[in-house]
Short mmCIF file of C-alpha atoms and ligand atoms in Angstrom, two decimals:
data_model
loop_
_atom_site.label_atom_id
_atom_site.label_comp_id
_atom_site.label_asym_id
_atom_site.label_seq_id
_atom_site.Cartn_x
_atom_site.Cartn_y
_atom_site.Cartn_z
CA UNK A 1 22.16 -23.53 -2.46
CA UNK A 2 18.60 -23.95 -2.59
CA UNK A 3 15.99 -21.90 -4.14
CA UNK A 4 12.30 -22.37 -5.68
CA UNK A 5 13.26 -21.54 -9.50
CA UNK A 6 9.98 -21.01 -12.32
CA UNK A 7 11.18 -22.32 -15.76
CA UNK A 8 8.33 -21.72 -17.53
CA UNK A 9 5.90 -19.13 -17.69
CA UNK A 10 2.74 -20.93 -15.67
CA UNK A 11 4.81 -23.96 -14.62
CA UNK A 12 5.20 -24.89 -10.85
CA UNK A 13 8.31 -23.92 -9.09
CA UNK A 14 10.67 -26.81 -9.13
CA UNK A 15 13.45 -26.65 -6.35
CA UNK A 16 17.07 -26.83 -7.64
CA UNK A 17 20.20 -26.55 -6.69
CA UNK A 18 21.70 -23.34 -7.54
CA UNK A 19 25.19 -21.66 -8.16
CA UNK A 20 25.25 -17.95 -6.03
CA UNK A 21 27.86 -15.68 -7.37
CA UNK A 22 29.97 -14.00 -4.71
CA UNK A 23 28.68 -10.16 -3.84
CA UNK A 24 29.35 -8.19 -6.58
CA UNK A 25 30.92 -4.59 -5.78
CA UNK A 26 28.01 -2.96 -3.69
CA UNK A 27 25.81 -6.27 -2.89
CA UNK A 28 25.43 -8.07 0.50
CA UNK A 29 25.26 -11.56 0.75
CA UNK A 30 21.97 -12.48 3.34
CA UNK A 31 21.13 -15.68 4.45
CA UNK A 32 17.40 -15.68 3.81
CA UNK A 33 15.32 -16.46 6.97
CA UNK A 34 11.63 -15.63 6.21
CA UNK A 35 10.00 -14.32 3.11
CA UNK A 36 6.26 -13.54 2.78
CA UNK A 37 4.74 -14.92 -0.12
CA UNK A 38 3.35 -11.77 -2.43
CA UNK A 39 0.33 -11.86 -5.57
CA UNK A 40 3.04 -10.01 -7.36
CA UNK A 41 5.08 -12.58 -7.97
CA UNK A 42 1.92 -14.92 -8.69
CA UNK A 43 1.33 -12.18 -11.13
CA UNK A 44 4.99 -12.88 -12.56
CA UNK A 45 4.63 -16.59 -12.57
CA UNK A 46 1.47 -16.92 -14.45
CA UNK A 47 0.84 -13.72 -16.65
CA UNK A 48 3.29 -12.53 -19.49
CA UNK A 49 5.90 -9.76 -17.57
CA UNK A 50 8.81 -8.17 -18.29
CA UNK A 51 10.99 -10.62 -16.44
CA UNK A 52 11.77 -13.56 -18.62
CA UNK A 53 12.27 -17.38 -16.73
CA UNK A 54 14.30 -18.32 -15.57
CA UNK A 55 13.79 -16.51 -12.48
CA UNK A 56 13.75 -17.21 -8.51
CA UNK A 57 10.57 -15.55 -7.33
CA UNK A 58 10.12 -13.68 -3.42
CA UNK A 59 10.36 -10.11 -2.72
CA UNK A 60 9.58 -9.57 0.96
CA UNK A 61 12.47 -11.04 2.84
CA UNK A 62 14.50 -10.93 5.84
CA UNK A 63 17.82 -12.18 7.01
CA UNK A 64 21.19 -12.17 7.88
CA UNK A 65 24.35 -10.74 6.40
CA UNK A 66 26.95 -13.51 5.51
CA UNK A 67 29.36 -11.28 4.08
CA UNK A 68 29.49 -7.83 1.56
CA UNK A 69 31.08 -7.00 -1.50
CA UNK A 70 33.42 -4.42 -2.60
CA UNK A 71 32.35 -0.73 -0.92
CA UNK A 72 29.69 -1.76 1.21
CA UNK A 73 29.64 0.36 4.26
CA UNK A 74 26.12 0.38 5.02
CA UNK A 75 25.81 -3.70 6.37
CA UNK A 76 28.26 -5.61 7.98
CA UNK A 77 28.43 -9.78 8.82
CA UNK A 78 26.27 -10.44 11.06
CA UNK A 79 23.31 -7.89 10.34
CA UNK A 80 19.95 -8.96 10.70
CA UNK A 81 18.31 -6.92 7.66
CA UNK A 82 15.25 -6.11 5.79
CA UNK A 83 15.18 -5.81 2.38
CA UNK A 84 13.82 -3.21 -0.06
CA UNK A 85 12.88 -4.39 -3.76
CA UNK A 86 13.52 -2.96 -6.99
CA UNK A 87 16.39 -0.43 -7.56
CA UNK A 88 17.10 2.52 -5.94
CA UNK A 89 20.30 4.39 -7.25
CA UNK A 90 20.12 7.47 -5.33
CA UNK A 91 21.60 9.52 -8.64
CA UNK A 92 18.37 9.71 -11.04
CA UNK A 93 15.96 12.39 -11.66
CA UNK A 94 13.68 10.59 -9.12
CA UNK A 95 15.89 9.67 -6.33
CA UNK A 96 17.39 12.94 -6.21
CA UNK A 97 13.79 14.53 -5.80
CA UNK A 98 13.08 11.75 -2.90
CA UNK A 99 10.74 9.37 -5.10
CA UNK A 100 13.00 6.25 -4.70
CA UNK A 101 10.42 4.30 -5.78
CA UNK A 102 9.99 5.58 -8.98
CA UNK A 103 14.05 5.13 -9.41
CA UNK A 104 14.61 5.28 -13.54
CA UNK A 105 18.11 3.18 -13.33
CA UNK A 106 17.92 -0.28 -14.91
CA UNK A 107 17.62 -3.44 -12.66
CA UNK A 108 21.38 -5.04 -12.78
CA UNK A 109 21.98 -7.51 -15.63
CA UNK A 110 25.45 -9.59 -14.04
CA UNK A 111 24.65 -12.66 -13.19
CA UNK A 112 24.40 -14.13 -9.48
CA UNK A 113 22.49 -16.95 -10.07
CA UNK A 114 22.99 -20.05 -12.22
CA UNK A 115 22.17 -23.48 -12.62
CA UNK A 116 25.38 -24.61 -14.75
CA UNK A 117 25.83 -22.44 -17.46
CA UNK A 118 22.03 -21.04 -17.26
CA UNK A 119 21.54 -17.90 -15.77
CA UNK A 120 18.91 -17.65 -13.17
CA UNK A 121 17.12 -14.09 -13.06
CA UNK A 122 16.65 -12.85 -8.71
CA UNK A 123 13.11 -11.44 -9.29
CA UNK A 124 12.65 -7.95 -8.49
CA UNK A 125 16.07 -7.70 -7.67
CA UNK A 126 15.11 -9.87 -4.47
CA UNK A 127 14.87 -13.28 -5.22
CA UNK A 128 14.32 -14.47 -2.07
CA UNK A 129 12.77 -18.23 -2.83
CA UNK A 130 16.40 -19.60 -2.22
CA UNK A 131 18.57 -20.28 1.18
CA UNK A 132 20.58 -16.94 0.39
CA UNK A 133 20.61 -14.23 -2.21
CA UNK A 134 23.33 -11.58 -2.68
CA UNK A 135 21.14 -8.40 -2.57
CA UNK A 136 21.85 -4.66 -3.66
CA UNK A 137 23.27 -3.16 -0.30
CA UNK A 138 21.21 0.25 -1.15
CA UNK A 139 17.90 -1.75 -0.69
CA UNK A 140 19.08 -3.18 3.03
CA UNK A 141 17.48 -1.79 6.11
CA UNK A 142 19.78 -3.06 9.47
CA UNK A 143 16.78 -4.10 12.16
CA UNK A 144 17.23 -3.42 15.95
CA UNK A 145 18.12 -7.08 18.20
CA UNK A 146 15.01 -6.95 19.39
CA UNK A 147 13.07 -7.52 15.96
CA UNK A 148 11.78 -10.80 15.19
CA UNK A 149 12.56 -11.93 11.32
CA UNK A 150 9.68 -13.41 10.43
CA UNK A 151 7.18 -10.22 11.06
CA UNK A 152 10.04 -8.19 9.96
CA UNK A 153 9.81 -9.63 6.77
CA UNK A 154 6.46 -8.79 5.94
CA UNK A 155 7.93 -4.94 6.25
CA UNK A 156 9.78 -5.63 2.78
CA UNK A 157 6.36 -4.97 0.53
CA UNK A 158 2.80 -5.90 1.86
CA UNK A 159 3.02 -3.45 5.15
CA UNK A 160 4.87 -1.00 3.48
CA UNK A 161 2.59 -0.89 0.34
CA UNK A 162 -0.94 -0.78 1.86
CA UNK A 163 0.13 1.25 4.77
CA UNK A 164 2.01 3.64 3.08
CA UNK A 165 -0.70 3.92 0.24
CA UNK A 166 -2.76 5.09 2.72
CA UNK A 167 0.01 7.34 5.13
CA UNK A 168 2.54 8.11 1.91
CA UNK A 169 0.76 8.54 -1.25
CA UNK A 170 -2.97 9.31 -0.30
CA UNK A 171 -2.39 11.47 2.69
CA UNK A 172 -5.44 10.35 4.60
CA UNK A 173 -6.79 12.65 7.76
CA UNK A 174 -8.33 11.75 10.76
CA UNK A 175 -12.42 11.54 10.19
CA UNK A 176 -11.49 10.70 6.80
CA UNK A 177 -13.76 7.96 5.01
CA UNK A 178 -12.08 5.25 3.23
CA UNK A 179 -13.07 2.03 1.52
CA UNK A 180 -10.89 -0.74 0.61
CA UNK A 181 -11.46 -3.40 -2.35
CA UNK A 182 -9.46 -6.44 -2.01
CA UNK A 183 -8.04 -7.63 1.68
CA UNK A 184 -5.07 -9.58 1.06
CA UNK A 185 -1.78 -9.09 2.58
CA UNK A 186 -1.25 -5.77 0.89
CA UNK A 187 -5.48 -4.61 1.57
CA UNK A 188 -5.28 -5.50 5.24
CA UNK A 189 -2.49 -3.45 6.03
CA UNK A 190 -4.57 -0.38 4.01
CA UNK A 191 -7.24 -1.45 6.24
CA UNK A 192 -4.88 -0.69 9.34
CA UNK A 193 -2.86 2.09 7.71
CA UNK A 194 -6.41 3.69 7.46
CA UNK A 195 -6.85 3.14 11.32
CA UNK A 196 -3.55 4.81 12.00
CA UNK A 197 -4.14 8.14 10.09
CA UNK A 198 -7.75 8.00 12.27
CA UNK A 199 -10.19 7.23 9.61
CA UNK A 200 -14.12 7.58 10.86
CA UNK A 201 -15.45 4.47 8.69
CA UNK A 202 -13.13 1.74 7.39
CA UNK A 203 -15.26 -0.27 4.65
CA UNK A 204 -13.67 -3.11 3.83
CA UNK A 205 -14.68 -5.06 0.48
CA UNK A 206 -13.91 -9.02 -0.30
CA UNK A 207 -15.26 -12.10 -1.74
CA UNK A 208 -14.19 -14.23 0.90
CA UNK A 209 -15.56 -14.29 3.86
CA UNK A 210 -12.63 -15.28 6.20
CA UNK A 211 -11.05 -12.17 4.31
CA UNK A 212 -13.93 -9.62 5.74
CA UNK A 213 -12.86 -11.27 9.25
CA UNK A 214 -9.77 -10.43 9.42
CA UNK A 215 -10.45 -6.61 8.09
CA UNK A 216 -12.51 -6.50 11.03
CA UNK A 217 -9.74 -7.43 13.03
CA UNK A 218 -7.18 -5.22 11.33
CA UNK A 219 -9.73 -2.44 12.10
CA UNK A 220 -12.25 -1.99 9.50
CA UNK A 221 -15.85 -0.83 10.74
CA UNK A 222 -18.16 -1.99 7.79
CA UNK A 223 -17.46 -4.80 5.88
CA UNK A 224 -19.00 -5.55 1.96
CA UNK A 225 -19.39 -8.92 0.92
CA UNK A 226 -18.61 -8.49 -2.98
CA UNK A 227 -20.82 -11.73 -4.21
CA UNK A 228 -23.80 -10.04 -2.75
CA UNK A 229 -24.26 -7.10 -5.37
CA UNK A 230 -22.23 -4.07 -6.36
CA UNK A 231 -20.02 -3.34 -3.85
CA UNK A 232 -20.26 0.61 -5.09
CA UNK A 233 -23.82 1.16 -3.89
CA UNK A 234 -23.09 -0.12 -0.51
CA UNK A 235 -20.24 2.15 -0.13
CA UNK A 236 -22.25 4.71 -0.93
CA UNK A 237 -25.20 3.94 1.26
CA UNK A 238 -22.45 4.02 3.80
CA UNK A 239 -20.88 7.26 3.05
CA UNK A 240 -24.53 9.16 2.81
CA UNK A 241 -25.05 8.71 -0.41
CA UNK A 242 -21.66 10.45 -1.89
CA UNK A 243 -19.16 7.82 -1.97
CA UNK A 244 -15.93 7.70 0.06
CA UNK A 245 -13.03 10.08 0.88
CA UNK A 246 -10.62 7.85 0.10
CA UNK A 247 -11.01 4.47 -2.10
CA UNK A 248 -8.26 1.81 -2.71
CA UNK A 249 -7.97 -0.99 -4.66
CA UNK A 250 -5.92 -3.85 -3.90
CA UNK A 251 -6.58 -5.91 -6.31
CA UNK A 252 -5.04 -5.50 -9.70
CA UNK A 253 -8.48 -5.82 -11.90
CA UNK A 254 -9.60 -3.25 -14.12
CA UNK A 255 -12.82 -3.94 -13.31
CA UNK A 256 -12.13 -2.89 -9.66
CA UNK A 257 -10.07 -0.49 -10.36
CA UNK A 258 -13.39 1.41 -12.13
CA UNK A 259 -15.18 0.01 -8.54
CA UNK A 260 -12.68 2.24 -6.35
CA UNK A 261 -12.89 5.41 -8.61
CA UNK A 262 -16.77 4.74 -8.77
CA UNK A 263 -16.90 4.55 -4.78
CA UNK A 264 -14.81 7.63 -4.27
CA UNK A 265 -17.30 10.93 -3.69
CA UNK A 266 -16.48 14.24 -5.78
CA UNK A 267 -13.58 15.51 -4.78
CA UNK A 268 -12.05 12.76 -3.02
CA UNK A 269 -9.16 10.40 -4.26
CA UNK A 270 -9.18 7.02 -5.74
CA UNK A 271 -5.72 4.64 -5.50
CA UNK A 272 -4.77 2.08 -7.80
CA UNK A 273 -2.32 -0.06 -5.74
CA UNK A 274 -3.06 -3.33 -7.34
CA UNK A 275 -0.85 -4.65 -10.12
CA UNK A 276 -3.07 -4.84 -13.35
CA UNK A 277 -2.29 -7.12 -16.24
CA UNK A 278 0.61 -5.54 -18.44
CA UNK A 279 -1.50 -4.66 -21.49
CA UNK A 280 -5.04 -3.41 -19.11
CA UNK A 281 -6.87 -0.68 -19.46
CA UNK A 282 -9.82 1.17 -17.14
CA UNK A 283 -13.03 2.74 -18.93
CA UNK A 284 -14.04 5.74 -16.82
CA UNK A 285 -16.41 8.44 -17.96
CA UNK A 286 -14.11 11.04 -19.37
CA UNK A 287 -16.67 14.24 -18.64
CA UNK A 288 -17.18 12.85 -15.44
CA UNK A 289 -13.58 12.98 -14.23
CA UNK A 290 -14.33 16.78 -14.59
CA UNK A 291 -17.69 16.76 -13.07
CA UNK A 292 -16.55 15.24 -10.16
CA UNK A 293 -12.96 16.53 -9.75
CA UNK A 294 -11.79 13.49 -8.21
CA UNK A 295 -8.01 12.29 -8.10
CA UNK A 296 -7.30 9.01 -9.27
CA UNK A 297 -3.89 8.03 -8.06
CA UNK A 298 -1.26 5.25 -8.74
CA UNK A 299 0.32 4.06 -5.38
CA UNK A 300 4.07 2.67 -6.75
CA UNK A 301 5.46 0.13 -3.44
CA UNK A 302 3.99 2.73 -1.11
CA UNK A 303 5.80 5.79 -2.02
CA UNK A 304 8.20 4.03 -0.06
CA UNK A 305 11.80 5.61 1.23
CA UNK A 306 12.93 2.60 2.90
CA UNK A 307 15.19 4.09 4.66
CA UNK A 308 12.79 6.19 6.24
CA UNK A 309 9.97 4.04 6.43
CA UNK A 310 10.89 0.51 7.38
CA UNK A 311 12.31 1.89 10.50
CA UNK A 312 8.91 3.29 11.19
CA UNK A 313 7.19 0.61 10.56
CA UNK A 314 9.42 -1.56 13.40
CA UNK A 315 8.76 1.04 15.56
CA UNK A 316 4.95 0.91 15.41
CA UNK A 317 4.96 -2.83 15.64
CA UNK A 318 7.19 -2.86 18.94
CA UNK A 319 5.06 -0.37 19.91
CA UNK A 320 1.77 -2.42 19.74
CA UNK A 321 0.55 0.06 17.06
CA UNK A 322 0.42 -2.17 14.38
CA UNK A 323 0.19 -6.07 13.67
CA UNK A 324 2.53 -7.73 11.71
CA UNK A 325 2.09 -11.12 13.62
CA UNK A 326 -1.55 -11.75 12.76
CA UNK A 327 -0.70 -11.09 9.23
CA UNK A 328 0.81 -14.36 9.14
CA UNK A 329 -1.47 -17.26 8.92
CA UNK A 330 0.50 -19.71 7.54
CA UNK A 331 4.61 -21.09 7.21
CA UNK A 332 5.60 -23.07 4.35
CA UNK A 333 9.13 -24.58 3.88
CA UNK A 334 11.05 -23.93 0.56
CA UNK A 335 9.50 -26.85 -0.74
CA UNK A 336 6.08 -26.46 0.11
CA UNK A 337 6.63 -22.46 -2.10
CA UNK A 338 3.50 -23.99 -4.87
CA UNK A 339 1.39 -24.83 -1.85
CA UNK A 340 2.01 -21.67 -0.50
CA UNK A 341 0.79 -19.67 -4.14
CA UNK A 342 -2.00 -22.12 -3.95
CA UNK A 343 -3.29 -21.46 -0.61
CA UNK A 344 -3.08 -17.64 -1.45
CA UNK A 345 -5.53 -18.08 -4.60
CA UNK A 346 -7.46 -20.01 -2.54
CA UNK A 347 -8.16 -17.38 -0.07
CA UNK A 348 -6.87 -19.49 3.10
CA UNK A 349 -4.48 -16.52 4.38
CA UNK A 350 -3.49 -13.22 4.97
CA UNK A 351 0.15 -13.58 4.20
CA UNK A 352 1.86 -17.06 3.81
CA UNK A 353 5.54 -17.17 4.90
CA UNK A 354 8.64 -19.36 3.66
CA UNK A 355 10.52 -20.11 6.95
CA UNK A 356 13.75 -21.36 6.66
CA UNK A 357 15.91 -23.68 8.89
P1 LIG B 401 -3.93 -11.38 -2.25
O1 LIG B 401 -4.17 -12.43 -3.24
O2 LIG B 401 -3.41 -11.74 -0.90
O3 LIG B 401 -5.25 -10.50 -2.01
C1 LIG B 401 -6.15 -10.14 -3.04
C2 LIG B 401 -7.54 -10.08 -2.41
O4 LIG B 401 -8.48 -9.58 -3.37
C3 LIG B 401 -8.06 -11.44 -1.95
O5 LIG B 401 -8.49 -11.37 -0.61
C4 LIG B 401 -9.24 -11.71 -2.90
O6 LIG B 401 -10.28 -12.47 -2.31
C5 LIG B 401 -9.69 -10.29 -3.22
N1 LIG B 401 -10.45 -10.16 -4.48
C6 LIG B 401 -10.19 -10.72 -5.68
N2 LIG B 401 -11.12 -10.33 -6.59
C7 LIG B 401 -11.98 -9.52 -5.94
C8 LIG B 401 -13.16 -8.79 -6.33
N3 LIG B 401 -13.61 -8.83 -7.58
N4 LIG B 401 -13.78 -8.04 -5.40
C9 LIG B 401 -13.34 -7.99 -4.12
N5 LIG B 401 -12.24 -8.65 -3.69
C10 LIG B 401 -11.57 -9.42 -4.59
O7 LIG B 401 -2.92 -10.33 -2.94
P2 LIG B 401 -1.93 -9.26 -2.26
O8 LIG B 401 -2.61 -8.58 -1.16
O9 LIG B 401 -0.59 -9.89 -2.04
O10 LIG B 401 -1.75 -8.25 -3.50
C11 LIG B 401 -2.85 -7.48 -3.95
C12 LIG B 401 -2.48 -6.70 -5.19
O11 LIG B 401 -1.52 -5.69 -4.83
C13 LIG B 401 -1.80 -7.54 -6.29
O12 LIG B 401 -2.23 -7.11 -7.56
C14 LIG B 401 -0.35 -7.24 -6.07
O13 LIG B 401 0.41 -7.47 -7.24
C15 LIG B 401 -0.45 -5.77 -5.72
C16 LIG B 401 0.79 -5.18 -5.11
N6 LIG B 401 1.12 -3.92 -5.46
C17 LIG B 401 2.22 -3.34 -4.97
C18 LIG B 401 2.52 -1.95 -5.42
O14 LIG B 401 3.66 -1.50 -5.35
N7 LIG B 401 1.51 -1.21 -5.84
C19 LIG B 401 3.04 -3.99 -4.06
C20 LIG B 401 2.66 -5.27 -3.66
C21 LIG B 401 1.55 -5.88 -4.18
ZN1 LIG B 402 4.93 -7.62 -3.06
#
């Protein structure tokens, strides 16, 4: 089976042929059929993390069930699914008080994937840079006939993240202010989670301009162009002079991070859903987090209860409510998975997609 495999810390994906396990008690096997291409598992592949390489990177797939393991009742053959990430056990402190996404159970350690007698780590519990992957059945989602794969996909972390930041874990109202730093796949779909909970002003903040485009598209009412000064004034000046309800950062910088809580007006709530470096840390003014009574808030996949939400999120999209299509500018086959980083970093698309034949 093939599947884009990183070696080495900062190395480019080499393709190889790998050995998949049969499902283990609880796992499905899926054929993989699309699976968007994420900065988290850039963010894998080129900083130090706590997955070691060997691993197969891709988090935010869709597919088909080829066949389930030992007590799986929740997926049959023949399922087209969605996939969650990470673990959720259902039994910890945090699943039981319906924060999946904080679930405190270790991520599996048998082996599914090898290339002879090396074992090849799924990232995220995913893996989803290879033709199939046998994934925990807990994490599965079963999608109506009528849902394409490809958008579908894109359901597994980017929509689910920003939009959920926005719906889940910030709350927003209707009227409600809200800036956004960083409009990739995750900050566009804050940009149109914002327009579903009725935000007034959607400012959207980039360095690229094709980036600001599309947050207009997605919804956004007043966009920042980041080279052009400090995007915290404008927001400001937009917000009379107090800063928004709502900031987000999408970004994973500390130094944007400080933007977001800087942007937010007293009282209102900052939220961190980029993915900082490891080791980071953000310098705020400690007697001003009093002054100002703000919230600063970390935004974990969404608050996301897949279960729940995905569902939703289909939903919306068949009901023209949200766009999942336009998210993707660009396919890449398997082999094309370095192009398909590069093209990210570049700043050449919303969300880049690995199709599969
Ligand atoms: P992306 O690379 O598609 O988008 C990042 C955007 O930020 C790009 O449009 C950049 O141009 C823009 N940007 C970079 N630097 C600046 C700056 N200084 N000022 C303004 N804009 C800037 O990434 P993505 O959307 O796939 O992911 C974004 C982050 O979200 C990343 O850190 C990822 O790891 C994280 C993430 N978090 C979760 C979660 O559970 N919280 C889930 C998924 C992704
Ligand atoms: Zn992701």
């Amino acid at each position: 089976m093939k599947a884009a495999v990183l070696w080495e810390r900062r190395a480019p994906l080499v393709i190889e042929d790998l050995d998949l396990a049969d499902p283990a008690p609880g796992e499905a096997r899926v054929r993989i059929v699309a699976s968007g291409v994420c900065h988290s598992d850039l963010h894998h592949i080129q900083r130090e993390s706590w997955v070691a390489p060997p691993f197969v990177p891709g988090h935010e797939a869709a597919g088909v069930v080829e066949a389930v393991g030992e007590g799986v009742t929740r997926v049959r053959p023949g399922d087209r699914v969605v996939s969650a990430f990470g673990v959720r056990c259902g039994e910890c402190f945090f699943c039981q008080r319906g924060q999946p996404y904080l679930c405190a159970t270790p991520y599996p350690t048998h082996v599914r994937l090898r290339r002879g007698d090396q074992a090849v780590t799924p990232l995220l519990n995913v893996g989803s840079f290879a033709e199939r992957a046998n994934l925990d059945a807990r994490n599965l989602v079963v999608l109506p006939d009528d849902m394409p794969l490809e958008p579908a996909a894109l359901i597994a972390c980017g929509v689910t993240t920003g939009i959920g930041a926005v719906i889940t874990t910030a709350r927003v109202e209707p009227g409600a202010s809200v800036a956004v730093i960083g409009l990739g796949g995750v900050g566009l779909n804050v940009v149109q989670g914002a327009v579903l909970a009725g935000a007034a002003r959607i400012i959207a903040v980039d360095l690229v301009p094709y980036k600001l485009e599309l947050a207009r598209e997605f919804g956004a009412t007043h966009l920042i162009d980041a080279r052009e000064g400090d995007p915290v004034e404008r927001v400001k000046q937009l917000t009379g002079g107090w800063g928004a309800d709502y900031a987000f950062e999408v970004i994973g910088n500390p130094a944007t991070i400080a933007q977001a809580y800087e942007a937010t007006r007293k009282g209102g709530v900052a939220v961190v859903v980029g993915v900082a470096p490891e080791e980071a840390t953000v310098a705020i003014n400690a007697v001003g987090m009093m002054r100002t009574g703000k919230t600063l808030v970390g935004c974990n996949y969404g608050s996301v209860r897949p279960a729940i939400d995905f569902p939703r999120y289909v939903d919306l999209y068949r009901h023209g409510r949200i766009k999942l299509d336009e998210l993707i500018s660009r396919r890449f086959a398997l082999d094309e998975a370095n192009e398909a980083f590069a093209a990210m970093e570049r700043g050449e698309v919303a969300r880049g997609v690995i199709v599969f034949e």
